[in-house]
Amino acid sequence: MKTHAFLVHGRNPEYRARRIEQLLAEQAGAGKITVMASAEIFSRASVQVQAELFRADEDRKARGIHVLRLSPGCLCCSSKLVLTTHLARTLRLNQPNVLLVELESQSHPEQVLKLLKEPQWNDWFADITLVEEVA
């Protein structure tokens, strides 16, 4: 079984979060889903909004969605090791049918796509789609 991956990118973390929710709704019947979400939104959010984000993550987990919050940084530059470590572990242990990866605003979507198309990932991904945020 190969994983269908979606890389959600854009400048606004709130818009990216909405796009992820749309994708989760669209992929609801696809099997196991993993969300590798950016932690960037926490740096901009009030304590109340942060609490709501934690509740949203708990709700996702209750629906059977595996949620990982990634440390800050560009996933093709400063956080490349974090991405590849979490990604390898997630693909091997969770074996998701669908993987949603939220890229922080400073990430380079095309470079992350190129990274995930390297030979070491060939056996894992059915396809990888770049998805822009929605307003």
MMTF fields as JSON, N, C-alpha, C and O atoms, coordinates in Angstrom:
{
  "mmtfVersion": "1.0.0",
  "mmtfProducer": "UNKNOWN",
  "numBonds": 539,
  "numAtoms": 540,
  "numGroups": 135,
  "numChains": 1,
  "numModels": 1,
  "chainsPerModel": [1],
  "groupsPerChain": [135],
  "chainIdList": ["A"],
  "bondAtomList": [4, 2, 8, 6, 12, 10, 16, 14, 20, 18, 24, 22, 28, 26, 32, 30, 36, 34, 40, 38, 44, 42, 48, 46, 52, 50, 56, 54, 60, 58, 64, 62, 68, 66, 72, 70, 76, 74, 80, 78, 84, 82, 88, 86, 92, 90, 96, 94, 100, 98, 104, 102, 108, 106, 112, 110, 116, 114, 120, 118, 124, 122, 128, 126, 132, 130, 136, 134, 140, 138, 144, 142, 148, 146, 152, 150, 156, 154, 160, 158, 164, 162, 168, 166, 172, 170, 176, 174, 180, 178, 184, 182, 188, 186, 192, 190, 196, 194, 200, 198, 204, 202, 208, 206, 212, 210, 216, 214, 220, 218, 224, 222, 228, 226, 232, 230, 236, 234, 240, 238, 244, 242, 248, 246, 252, 250, 256, 254, 260, 258, 264, 262, 268, 266, 272, 270, 276, 274, 280, 278, 284, 282, 288, 286, 292, 290, 296, 294, 300, 298, 304, 302, 308, 306, 312, 310, 316, 314, 320, 318, 324, 322, 328, 326, 332, 330, 336, 334, 340, 338, 344, 342, 348, 346, 352, 350, 356, 354, 360, 358, 364, 362, 368, 366, 372, 370, 376, 374, 380, 378, 384, 382, 388, 386, 392, 390, 396, 394, 400, 398, 404, 402, 408, 406, 412, 410, 416, 414, 420, 418, 424, 422, 428, 426, 432, 430, 436, 434, 440, 438, 444, 442, 448, 446, 452, 450, 456, 454, 460, 458, 464, 462, 468, 466, 472, 470, 476, 474, 480, 478, 484, 482, 488, 486, 492, 490, 496, 494, 500, 498, 504, 502, 508, 506, 512, 510, 516, 514, 520, 518, 524, 522, 528, 526, 532, 530, 536, 534],
  "bondOrderList": [1, 1, 1, 1, 1, 1, 1, 1, 1, 1, 1, 1, 1, 1, 1, 1, 1, 1, 1, 1, 1, 1, 1, 1, 1, 1, 1, 1, 1, 1, 1, 1, 1, 1, 1, 1, 1, 1, 1, 1, 1, 1, 1, 1, 1, 1, 1, 1, 1, 1, 1, 1, 1, 1, 1, 1, 1, 1, 1, 1, 1, 1, 1, 1, 1, 1, 1, 1, 1, 1, 1, 1, 1, 1, 1, 1, 1, 1, 1, 1, 1, 1, 1, 1, 1, 1, 1, 1, 1, 1, 1, 1, 1, 1, 1, 1, 1, 1, 1, 1, 1, 1, 1, 1, 1, 1, 1, 1, 1, 1, 1, 1, 1, 1, 1, 1, 1, 1, 1, 1, 1, 1, 1, 1, 1, 1, 1, 1, 1, 1, 1, 1, 1, 1],
  "groupList": [{"groupName": "MET", "atomNameList": ["N", "CA", "C", "O"], "elementList": ["N", "C", "C", "O"], "formalChargeList": [0, 0, 0, 0], "bondAtomList": [1, 0, 2, 1, 3, 2], "bondOrderList": [1, 1, 2], "singleLetterCode": "M", "chemCompType": "L-PEPTIDE LINKING"}, {"groupName": "LYS", "atomNameList": ["N", "CA", "C", "O"], "elementList": ["N", "C", "C", "O"], "formalChargeList": [0, 0, 0, 0], "bondAtomList": [1, 0, 2, 1, 3, 2], "bondOrderList": [1, 1, 2], "singleLetterCode": "K", "chemCompType": "L-PEPTIDE LINKING"}, {"groupName": "THR", "atomNameList": ["N", "CA", "C", "O"], "elementList": ["N", "C", "C", "O"], "formalChargeList": [0, 0, 0, 0], "bondAtomList": [1, 0, 2, 1, 3, 2], "bondOrderList": [1, 1, 2], "singleLetterCode": "T", "chemCompType": "L-PEPTIDE LINKING"}, {"groupName": "HIS", "atomNameList": ["N", "CA", "C", "O"], "elementList": ["N", "C", "C", "O"], "formalChargeList": [0, 0, 0, 0], "bondAtomList": [1, 0, 2, 1, 3, 2], "bondOrderList": [1, 1, 2], "singleLetterCode": "H", "chemCompType": "L-PEPTIDE LINKING"}, {"groupName": "ALA", "atomNameList": ["N", "CA", "C", "O"], "elementList": ["N", "C", "C", "O"], "formalChargeList": [0, 0, 0, 0], "bondAtomList": [1, 0, 2, 1, 3, 2], "bondOrderList": [1, 1, 2], "singleLetterCode": "A", "chemCompType": "L-PEPTIDE LINKING"}, {"groupName": "PHE", "atomNameList": ["N", "CA", "C", "O"], "elementList": ["N", "C", "C", "O"], "formalChargeList": [0, 0, 0, 0], "bondAtomList": [1, 0, 2, 1, 3, 2], "bondOrderList": [1, 1, 2], "singleLetterCode": "F", "chemCompType": "L-PEPTIDE LINKING"}, {"groupName": "LEU", "atomNameList": ["N", "CA", "C", "O"], "elementList": ["N", "C", "C", "O"], "formalChargeList": [0, 0, 0, 0], "bondAtomList": [1, 0, 2, 1, 3, 2], "bondOrderList": [1, 1, 2], "singleLetterCode": "L", "chemCompType": "L-PEPTIDE LINKING"}, {"groupName": "VAL", "atomNameList": ["N", "CA", "C", "O"], "elementList": ["N", "C", "C", "O"], "formalChargeList": [0, 0, 0, 0], "bondAtomList": [1, 0, 2, 1, 3, 2], "bondOrderList": [1, 1, 2], "singleLetterCode": "V", "chemCompType": "L-PEPTIDE LINKING"}, {"groupName": "GLY", "atomNameList": ["N", "CA", "C", "O"], "elementList": ["N", "C", "C", "O"], "formalChargeList": [0, 0, 0, 0], "bondAtomList": [1, 0, 2, 1, 3, 2], "bondOrderList": [1, 1, 2], "singleLetterCode": "G", "chemCompType": "PEPTIDE LINKING"}, {"groupName": "ARG", "atomNameList": ["N", "CA", "C", "O"], "elementList": ["N", "C", "C", "O"], "formalChargeList": [0, 0, 0, 0], "bondAtomList": [1, 0, 2, 1, 3, 2], "bondOrderList": [1, 1, 2], "singleLetterCode": "R", "chemCompType": "L-PEPTIDE LINKING"}, {"groupName": "ASN", "atomNameList": ["N", "CA", "C", "O"], "elementList": ["N", "C", "C", "O"], "formalChargeList": [0, 0, 0, 0], "bondAtomList": [1, 0, 2, 1, 3, 2], "bondOrderList": [1, 1, 2], "singleLetterCode": "N", "chemCompType": "L-PEPTIDE LINKING"}, {"groupName": "PRO", "atomNameList": ["N", "CA", "C", "O"], "elementList": ["N", "C", "C", "O"], "formalChargeList": [0, 0, 0, 0], "bondAtomList": [1, 0, 2, 1, 3, 2], "bondOrderList": [1, 1, 2], "singleLetterCode": "P", "chemCompType": "L-PEPTIDE LINKING"}, {"groupName": "GLU", "atomNameList": ["N", "CA", "C", "O"], "elementList": ["N", "C", "C", "O"], "formalChargeList": [0, 0, 0, 0], "bondAtomList": [1, 0, 2, 1, 3, 2], "bondOrderList": [1, 1, 2], "singleLetterCode": "E", "chemCompType": "L-PEPTIDE LINKING"}, {"groupName": "TYR", "atomNameList": ["N", "CA", "C", "O"], "elementList": ["N", "C", "C", "O"], "formalChargeList": [0, 0, 0, 0], "bondAtomList": [1, 0, 2, 1, 3, 2], "bondOrderList": [1, 1, 2], "singleLetterCode": "Y", "chemCompType": "L-PEPTIDE LINKING"}, {"groupName": "ILE", "atomNameList": ["N", "CA", "C", "O"], "elementList": ["N", "C", "C", "O"], "formalChargeList": [0, 0, 0, 0], "bondAtomList": [1, 0, 2, 1, 3, 2], "bondOrderList": [1, 1, 2], "singleLetterCode": "I", "chemCompType": "L-PEPTIDE LINKING"}, {"groupName": "GLN", "atomNameList": ["N", "CA", "C", "O"], "elementList": ["N", "C", "C", "O"], "formalChargeList": [0, 0, 0, 0], "bondAtomList": [1, 0, 2, 1, 3, 2], "bondOrderList": [1, 1, 2], "singleLetterCode": "Q", "chemCompType": "L-PEPTIDE LINKING"}, {"groupName": "SER", "atomNameList": ["N", "CA", "C", "O"], "elementList": ["N", "C", "C", "O"], "formalChargeList": [0, 0, 0, 0], "bondAtomList": [1, 0, 2, 1, 3, 2], "bondOrderList": [1, 1, 2], "singleLetterCode": "S", "chemCompType": "L-PEPTIDE LINKING"}, {"groupName": "ASP", "atomNameList": ["N", "CA", "C", "O"], "elementList": ["N", "C", "C", "O"], "formalChargeList": [0, 0, 0, 0], "bondAtomList": [1, 0, 2, 1, 3, 2], "bondOrderList": [1, 1, 2], "singleLetterCode": "D", "chemCompType": "L-PEPTIDE LINKING"}, {"groupName": "CYS", "atomNameList": ["N", "CA", "C", "O"], "elementList": ["N", "C", "C", "O"], "formalChargeList": [0, 0, 0, 0], "bondAtomList": [1, 0, 2, 1, 3, 2], "bondOrderList": [1, 1, 2], "singleLetterCode": "C", "chemCompType": "L-PEPTIDE LINKING"}, {"groupName": "TRP", "atomNameList": ["N", "CA", "C", "O"], "elementList": ["N", "C", "C", "O"], "formalChargeList": [0, 0, 0, 0], "bondAtomList": [1, 0, 2, 1, 3, 2], "bondOrderList": [1, 1, 2], "singleLetterCode": "W", "chemCompType": "L-PEPTIDE LINKING"}],
  "groupTypeList": [0, 1, 2, 3, 4, 5, 6, 7, 3, 8, 9, 10, 11, 12, 13, 9, 4, 9, 9, 14, 12, 15, 6, 6, 4, 12, 15, 4, 8, 4, 8, 1, 14, 2, 7, 0, 4, 16, 4, 12, 14, 5, 16, 9, 4, 16, 7, 15, 7, 15, 4, 12, 6, 5, 9, 4, 17, 12, 17, 9, 1, 4, 9, 8, 14, 3, 7, 6, 9, 6, 16, 11, 8, 18, 6, 18, 18, 16, 16, 1, 6, 7, 6, 2, 2, 3, 6, 4, 9, 2, 6, 9, 6, 10, 15, 11, 10, 7, 6, 6, 7, 12, 6, 12, 16, 15, 16, 3, 11, 12, 15, 7, 6, 1, 6, 6, 1, 12, 11, 15, 19, 10, 17, 19, 5, 4, 17, 14, 2, 6, 7, 12, 12, 7, 4],
  "groupIdList": [1, 2, 3, 4, 5, 6, 7, 8, 9, 10, 11, 12, 13, 14, 15, 16, 17, 18, 19, 20, 21, 22, 23, 24, 25, 26, 27, 28, 29, 30, 31, 32, 33, 34, 35, 36, 37, 38, 39, 40, 41, 42, 43, 44, 45, 46, 47, 48, 49, 50, 51, 52, 53, 54, 55, 56, 57, 58, 59, 60, 61, 62, 63, 64, 65, 66, 67, 68, 69, 70, 71, 72, 73, 74, 75, 76, 77, 78, 79, 80, 81, 82, 83, 84, 85, 86, 87, 88, 89, 90, 91, 92, 93, 94, 95, 96, 97, 98, 99, 100, 101, 102, 103, 104, 105, 106, 107, 108, 109, 110, 111, 112, 113, 114, 115, 116, 117, 118, 119, 120, 121, 122, 123, 124, 125, 126, 127, 128, 129, 130, 131, 132, 133, 134, 135],
  "secStructList": [7, 7, 3, 3, 3, 3, 3, 3, 3, 7, 1, 7, 2, 2, 2, 2, 2, 2, 2, 2, 2, 2, 2, 2, 2, 2, 6, 6, 6, 1, 1, 7, 3, 3, 3, 3, 3, 3, 1, 2, 2, 2, 2, 2, 1, 7, 2, 2, 2, 2, 2, 2, 2, 2, 2, 2, 2, 2, 2, 2, 2, 2, 6, 6, 3, 3, 3, 3, 3, 3, 7, 1, 1, 7, 6, 6, 6, 6, 6, 2, 2, 2, 2, 2, 2, 2, 2, 2, 2, 2, 2, 2, 2, 6, 7, 7, 1, 3, 3, 3, 3, 3, 7, 7, 6, 6, 1, 7, 2, 2, 2, 2, 2, 2, 2, 2, 6, 1, 4, 4, 4, 6, 6, 6, 3, 3, 3, 3, 3, 3, 3, 3, 7, 7, 7],
  "xCoordList": [0.828, 0.0, 0.881, 1.808, 0.586, 1.317, 0.43, -0.797, 1.079, 0.403, 0.168, 1.033, -1.011, -1.328, -0.968, -1.526, -0.052, 0.434, -0.048, -0.128, -0.361, -0.767, 0.116, 0.196, 0.778, 1.593, 0.803, 0.592, 0.366, -0.455, 0.47, 1.15, 0.486, 1.387, 0.664, -0.457, 1.327, 0.789, 1.264, 1.843, 1.023, 1.537, 0.746, 1.321, -0.54, -1.389, -1.7, -2.355, -1.245, -1.482, -2.961, -3.357, -3.775, -5.209, -5.866, -6.708, -5.479, -6.003, -5.537, -6.307, -4.26, -3.759, -4.548, -4.875, -4.849, -5.615, -7.002, -7.494, -7.619, -8.94, -8.824, -9.689, -7.766, -7.58, -7.351, -7.838, -6.62, -6.408, -7.741, -7.991, -8.588, -9.907, -10.727, -11.421, -10.648, -11.352, -10.825, -11.601, -9.505, -8.912, -9.287, -9.541, -9.322, -9.727, -11.154, -11.453, -12.023, -13.41, -13.474, -14.214, -12.698, -12.69, -12.11, -12.528, -11.161, -10.458, -11.006, -10.393, -12.132, -12.66, -12.784, -12.552, -13.132, -13.312, -12.097, -12.194, -10.963, -9.781, -8.966, -8.008, -9.317, -8.538, -7.785, -8.253, -6.61, -5.816, -5.246, -4.694, -5.397, -4.926, -3.946, -4.179, -2.853, -1.896, -1.765, -1.663, -1.769, -1.551, -0.239, -0.079, 0.693, 1.935, 1.769, 1.982, 1.381, 0.994, 2.111, 2.893, 2.156, 3.117, 2.772, 1.605, 3.782, 3.572, 3.554, 3.43, 3.675, 3.772, 2.564, 2.713, 1.395, 0.179, 0.21, -0.389, 0.894, 0.959, 1.722, 1.43, 2.685, 3.473, 2.66, 3.026, 1.574, 0.74, -0.554, -1.263, -0.857, -2.166, -2.153, -1.153, -3.299, -3.477, -3.574, -3.7, -3.515, -3.618, -4.955, -5.01, -6.025, -7.349, -7.372, -7.901, -6.809, -6.773, -5.887, -6.212, -4.771, -3.921, -4.69, -4.564, -5.485, -6.293, -7.281, -7.517, -7.858, -8.784, -8.057, -8.609, -6.825, -6.028, -5.731, -5.799, -5.404, -5.161, -6.436, -6.38, -7.595, -8.869, -9.132, -9.611, -8.818, -9.008, -8.133, -8.575, -6.885, -6.002, -6.573, -6.533, -7.103, -7.701, -8.929, -9.141, -9.744, -10.914, -10.48, -11.1, -9.414, -8.894, -8.442, -8.75, -7.716, -7.245, -8.421, -8.373, -9.465, -10.662, -11.333, -11.998, -11.166, -11.721, -10.785, -11.07, -9.666, -8.736, -7.659, -6.956, -7.516, -6.502, -5.255, -5.312, -4.131, -2.873, -2.341, -2.188, -2.055, -1.616, -0.212, 0.057, 0.677, 2.015, 2.186, 1.884, 2.661, 3.004, 4.5, 5.289, 4.887, 6.294, 6.913, 6.237, 8.184, 8.881, 8.994, 8.951, 9.137, 9.213, 10.408, 11.437, 10.241, 11.327, 10.929, 9.953, 11.696, 11.469, 11.799, 12.876, 10.886, 11.051, 12.044, 12.368, 12.53, 13.572, 14.928, 15.951, 14.936, 16.194, 16.513, 17.114, 16.106, 16.477, 15.826, 16.39, 14.666, 13.968, 13.916, 13.057, 14.812, 14.834, 15.017, 14.339, 15.912, 16.152, 14.908, 14.562, 14.242, 13.008, 11.957, 11.313, 11.789, 10.808, 11.123, 10.253, 12.341, 12.654, 12.572, 12.165, 12.95, 12.858, 11.406, 11.04, 10.574, 9.149, 8.456, 7.614, 8.804, 8.173, 8.493, 7.597, 9.758, 10.141, 9.438, 8.925, 9.412, 8.754, 7.247, 6.668, 6.63, 5.183, 4.818, 3.871, 5.558, 5.252, 5.464, 4.686, 6.503, 6.82, 5.854, 5.392, 5.549, 4.738, 3.236, 2.456, 2.829, 1.396, 0.838, -0.347, 1.684, 1.287, -0.027, -1.008, -0.028, -1.263, -1.607, -0.728, -2.901, -3.367, -3.224, -2.948, -3.423, -3.355, -2.449, -2.551, -1.57, -0.688, -0.871, -0.718, -1.199, -1.297, -0.133, 0.025, 0.679, 1.822, 1.613, 1.509, 1.553, 1.418, 2.803, 3.606, 3.079, 4.362, 4.23, 3.254, 5.199, 5.178, 5.332, 5.736, 5.013, 5.017, 6.392, 6.486, 7.469, 8.798, 9.325, 10.431, 8.562, 8.994, 8.962, 8.278, 9.71, 9.784, 9.064, 9.655, 7.789, 6.976, 7.6, 7.58, 8.147, 8.739, 9.944, 10.168, 10.719, 11.884, 11.467, 12.089, 10.412, 9.912, 9.378, 9.614, 8.665, 8.171, 9.339, 9.284, 10.382, 11.565, 12.201, 12.619, 12.27, 12.82, 12.028, 12.609, 10.7, 9.845, 9.801, 9.286, 10.335, 10.402, 11.776, 12.055, 12.632, 13.936, 13.747, 12.752, 14.684, 14.534, 14.189, 13.476, 14.681, 14.402, 12.92, 12.507, 12.114, 10.684, 9.829, 8.61, 10.431, 9.679, 8.686, 7.575, 9.063, 8.18, 7.068, 6.183, 7.092, 6.124, 4.952, 3.833, 5.192, 4.152, 3.515, 4.209, 2.183, 1.44, 1.498, 1.72, 1.295, 1.364, 1.557, 1.29, 2.019, 2.228, 1.645, 2.021, 0.721, 0.03, 0.33, 0.196, 0.736, 0.875, -0.495, -1.196, -0.872, -2.193, -1.996, -1.372, -2.523, -2.419, -3.539, -4.603, -3.27, -4.279, -5.471, -5.371, -6.579, -7.756, -8.098, -7.883, -8.624, -8.988, -10.319, -10.786],
  "yCoordList": [-1.178, 0.0, 1.252, 1.37, 2.163, 3.423, 4.553, 4.498, 5.563, 6.697, 7.821, 8.133, 8.422, 9.627, 10.811, 10.957, 11.649, 12.764, 14.097, 14.296, 14.989, 16.349, 17.303, 17.208, 18.223, 19.255, 20.552, 21.127, 21.012, 22.22, 23.394, 23.4, 24.382, 25.512, 26.829, 26.872, 27.904, 29.252, 30.113, 29.615, 31.382, 32.343, 32.4, 32.706, 32.117, 32.324, 31.004, 30.141, 30.828, 29.566, 29.269, 28.104, 30.301, 30.074, 29.533, 28.637, 30.077, 29.579, 28.146, 27.311, 27.866, 26.501, 25.53, 24.423, 25.947, 25.09, 24.788, 23.664, 25.798, 25.572, 24.611, 23.757, 24.751, 23.867, 22.434, 21.497, 22.255, 20.918, 20.311, 19.133, 21.089, 20.581, 20.16, 19.144, 20.939, 20.569, 19.248, 18.38, 19.101, 17.858, 16.673, 15.578, 16.885, 15.812, 15.368, 14.174, 16.317, 15.979, 15.225, 14.25, 15.677, 15.029, 13.621, 12.753, 13.381, 12.094, 11.187, 10.167, 11.539, 10.835, 9.326, 8.573, 8.866, 7.441, 6.748, 5.602, 7.419, 6.891, 5.907, 5.324, 5.713, 4.822, 5.619, 6.661, 5.122, 5.776, 7.098, 7.186, 8.12, 9.459, 9.947, 9.789, 10.539, 11.193, 12.646, 12.958, 13.535, 14.959, 15.335, 15.167, 15.843, 16.402, 17.912, 18.503, 18.529, 19.933, 20.831, 20.455, 22.003, 23.024, 23.542, 23.563, 23.955, 24.57, 26.1, 26.798, 26.61, 28.056, 28.81, 29.899, 28.247, 28.941, 29.219, 30.194, 28.384, 28.585, 29.849, 30.47, 30.24, 31.441, 32.718, 33.767, 32.641, 33.815, 33.815, 34.82, 32.707, 32.545, 32.942, 32.794, 33.45, 33.733, 32.412, 31.348, 32.488, 31.287, 30.586, 29.358, 31.363, 30.789, 30.061, 28.954, 30.671, 30.051, 28.799, 27.795, 28.857, 27.679, 26.521, 25.375, 26.824, 25.784, 25.184, 23.976, 26.026, 25.532, 24.634, 23.635, 24.991, 24.168, 22.802, 21.785, 22.772, 21.496, 20.649, 19.434, 21.3, 20.563, 20.018, 18.894, 20.813, 20.357, 19.137, 18.187, 19.16, 18.0, 16.784, 15.674, 16.982, 15.876, 15.329, 14.117, 16.22, 15.778, 14.949, 13.932, 15.382, 14.62, 13.238, 12.237, 13.181, 11.9, 10.994, 9.787, 11.575, 10.795, 10.232, 9.198, 10.903, 10.417, 9.43, 8.978, 9.085, 8.115, 8.71, 7.979, 10.015, 10.691, 10.855, 11.413, 10.365, 10.498, 11.9, 12.319, 12.634, 14.024, 14.176, 13.764, 14.774, 15.135, 16.625, 17.136, 17.319, 18.732, 18.814, 18.33, 19.424, 19.54, 20.786, 21.797, 20.705, 21.864, 22.946, 22.651, 24.193, 25.303, 25.192, 24.604, 25.764, 25.842, 25.316, 24.58, 25.704, 25.262, 23.781, 23.349, 23.01, 21.559, 21.093, 19.906, 21.981, 21.566, 22.14, 21.771, 23.034, 23.673, 23.315, 22.277, 24.179, 24.025, 22.828, 22.309, 22.37, 21.258, 20.0, 19.143, 19.886, 18.728, 17.424, 16.438, 17.408, 16.204, 15.827, 14.65, 16.828, 16.581, 15.959, 14.974, 16.539, 16.02, 14.578, 13.712, 14.312, 12.968, 11.935, 10.799, 12.306, 11.384, 11.05, 9.879, 12.089, 11.86, 11.146, 10.275, 11.511, 10.915, 9.426, 8.61, 9.071, 7.652, 6.851, 5.763, 7.375, 6.682, 6.544, 5.481, 7.613, 7.597, 6.611, 5.837, 6.635, 5.728, 4.274, 3.4, 4.02, 2.653, 2.12, 0.983, 2.932, 2.457, 2.643, 1.734, 3.8, 4.088, 3.626, 3.307, 3.589, 3.195, 3.869, 3.192, 5.213, 5.914, 5.757, 5.644, 5.753, 5.799, 7.217, 7.426, 8.191, 9.616, 10.325, 10.116, 11.158, 11.969, 13.429, 13.792, 14.268, 15.706, 16.36, 16.181, 17.112, 17.796, 19.294, 19.79, 20.007, 21.46, 22.086, 21.831, 22.9, 23.593, 24.988, 25.687, 25.395, 26.742, 27.78, 27.458, 29.013, 30.075, 30.284, 30.691, 30.013, 30.21, 28.985, 29.023, 27.906, 26.705, 26.923, 27.812, 26.096, 26.149, 24.924, 23.846, 25.068, 23.912, 23.065, 21.836, 23.707, 22.962, 22.144, 21.037, 22.682, 21.968, 20.775, 19.715, 20.956, 19.837, 18.745, 17.56, 19.138, 18.177, 17.414, 16.192, 18.129, 17.498, 16.513, 15.421, 16.909, 16.041, 14.733, 13.652, 14.845, 13.662, 12.798, 11.68, 13.309, 12.515, 11.872, 11.282, 11.992, 11.335, 9.822, 9.348, 9.063, 7.599, 6.876, 5.873, 7.367, 6.69, 6.638, 5.808, 7.513, 7.564, 6.908, 6.833, 6.435, 5.886, 4.795, 4.759, 3.92, 2.815, 3.226, 2.422, 4.459, 4.877, 5.681, 5.554, 6.513, 7.435, 7.028, 6.751, 6.994, 6.782, 8.061, 8.022, 9.184, 10.483, 11.552, 11.324, 12.699, 13.839, 15.054, 15.381, 15.728, 16.873, 18.127, 18.127, 19.198, 20.507, 21.16, 21.26, 21.598, 22.186, 23.565, 23.687, 24.589, 25.938, 26.177, 25.562, 27.091, 27.504, 28.13, 28.517, 28.22, 28.901, 30.062, 29.985, 31.118, 32.289, 32.087, 32.969],
  "zCoordList": [0.0, 0.0, 0.0, 0.801, -0.888, -0.942, -0.433, -0.52, 0.093, 0.719, -0.279, -1.098, -0.2, -0.971, -0.081, 1.007, -0.525, 0.285, -0.276, -1.488, 0.635, 0.292, 1.083, 2.307, 0.388, 1.025, 0.992, -0.076, 2.151, 2.243, 2.564, 3.59, 1.678, 1.864, 1.665, 1.157, 2.073, 1.935, 3.085, 4.05, 2.979, 3.962, 5.268, 6.313, 5.239, 6.409, 7.117, 6.533, 8.365, 9.067, 9.313, 9.349, 9.483, 9.701, 8.431, 8.493, 7.294, 6.026, 5.767, 5.292, 6.087, 5.917, 6.794, 6.365, 8.017, 8.926, 8.348, 8.445, 7.75, 7.124, 5.946, 5.748, 5.172, 4.015, 4.474, 3.842, 5.557, 6.106, 6.536, 6.282, 7.175, 7.576, 6.356, 6.394, 5.275, 4.043, 3.495, 3.095, 3.477, 2.981, 3.868, 3.366, 5.175, 6.083, 5.789, 5.807, 5.523, 5.186, 3.856, 3.727, 2.871, 1.553, 1.609, 0.842, 2.497, 2.574, 3.685, 4.0, 4.271, 5.444, 5.239, 6.184, 4.068, 3.83, 3.24, 2.799, 3.224, 2.542, 3.376, 2.868, 4.616, 5.481, 6.525, 6.984, 6.899, 7.947, 7.445, 6.349, 8.277, 7.926, 8.99, 10.189, 8.532, 9.422, 9.002, 7.816, 9.998, 9.767, 10.443, 11.652, 9.65, 10.189, 10.08, 9.022, 11.209, 11.193, 11.709, 12.583, 11.15, 11.552, 12.943, 13.333, 13.679, 14.985, 14.87, 15.877, 13.661, 13.446, 14.004, 14.558, 13.862, 14.303, 15.804, 16.261, 16.572, 18.015, 18.377, 19.4, 17.568, 17.869, 17.681, 18.212, 16.94, 16.677, 17.488, 17.529, 18.121, 18.754, 20.226, 20.929, 20.661, 22.084, 22.845, 22.24, 24.159, 24.98, 24.729, 24.66, 24.592, 24.332, 22.987, 22.891, 21.962, 20.64, 20.671, 20.038, 21.405, 21.54, 22.177, 21.747, 23.201, 23.846, 22.849, 22.857, 21.991, 20.966, 19.964, 19.505, 19.631, 18.715, 19.329, 18.639, 20.611, 21.281, 21.295, 21.105, 21.522, 21.48, 20.075, 19.92, 19.058, 17.671, 17.395, 16.748, 17.887, 17.719, 18.443, 17.912, 19.648, 20.399, 19.676, 19.643, 19.094, 18.316, 17.117, 16.802, 16.447, 15.305, 15.761, 15.114, 16.869, 17.392, 17.742, 17.507, 18.298, 18.637, 17.396, 17.466, 16.255, 14.981, 14.3, 13.191, 14.947, 14.382, 13.508, 12.81, 13.531, 12.735, 13.59, 14.686, 13.085, 13.809, 13.57, 12.422, 14.648, 14.543, 15.12, 16.248, 14.33, 14.78, 14.567, 13.489, 15.568, 15.413, 15.181, 15.993, 14.078, 13.713, 14.344, 14.534, 14.662, 15.211, 14.144, 12.95, 14.571, 13.616, 12.678, 13.012, 11.515, 10.552, 9.193, 9.049, 8.21, 6.836, 6.725, 7.136, 6.177, 6.115, 5.063, 5.016, 4.227, 3.281, 3.67, 3.094, 4.64, 5.058, 6.515, 6.79, 7.433, 8.831, 9.514, 10.478, 9.057, 9.705, 8.841, 9.047, 7.894, 6.993, 7.768, 7.481, 8.731, 9.521, 10.327, 10.431, 10.895, 11.648, 10.734, 11.097, 9.55, 8.603, 8.224, 8.319, 7.802, 7.329, 8.443, 8.199, 9.66, 10.792, 11.105, 11.206, 11.26, 11.552, 10.404, 10.623, 9.199, 8.03, 7.932, 7.713, 8.093, 8.02, 9.107, 8.845, 10.305, 11.418, 11.168, 11.391, 10.709, 10.459, 9.357, 9.502, 8.267, 7.156, 7.552, 7.17, 8.306, 8.706, 9.775, 9.678, 10.788, 11.906, 11.699, 11.984, 11.21, 11.061, 9.726, 9.622, 8.707, 7.368, 6.929, 6.621, 6.907, 6.54, 5.064, 4.21, 4.789, 3.411, 2.866, 1.685, 3.769, 3.407, 4.408, 5.617, 3.886, 4.714, 4.325, 3.159, 5.308, 5.092, 5.815, 7.023, 5.095, 5.686, 5.509, 4.387, 6.632, 6.58, 6.581, 7.479, 5.582, 5.481, 6.07, 5.799, 6.87, 7.436, 6.336, 5.219, 6.656, 5.64, 5.019, 3.861, 5.772, 5.206, 4.469, 3.929, 4.438, 3.73, 2.215, 1.708, 1.524, 0.064, -0.485, -0.557, -0.876, -1.279, -2.383, -2.309, -3.391, -4.508, -4.044, -4.535, -3.102, -2.595, -1.728, -1.781, -0.931, -0.122, -1.046, -0.81, -2.088, -3.077, -3.705, -3.845, -4.078, -4.658, -3.672, -4.057, -2.404, -1.364, -1.255, -1.152, -1.28, -1.133, -2.394, -2.366, -3.486, -4.715, -4.905, -5.949, -3.881, -3.942, -3.881, -3.333, -4.433, -4.531, -3.226, -3.252, -2.092, -0.819, -0.47, 0.34, -1.069, -0.774, -1.859, -1.707, -2.942, -4.079, -3.693, -4.222, -2.792, -2.418, -1.472, -1.179, -0.987, 0.024, -0.524, -0.026, -1.551, -1.993, -3.315, -4.293, -3.333, -4.574, -5.404, -6.614, -4.738, -5.387, -4.305, -3.125, -4.733, -3.818, -4.501, -5.626, -3.822, -4.387, -3.581, -2.357, -4.259, -3.61, -3.536, -4.543, -2.357, -2.142, -1.51, -0.456, -2.153, -1.586, -0.603, -0.671, 0.317, 1.294, 0.569, -0.596, 1.261, 0.714, 1.652, 2.861, 1.081, 1.888, 2.563, 3.283]
}
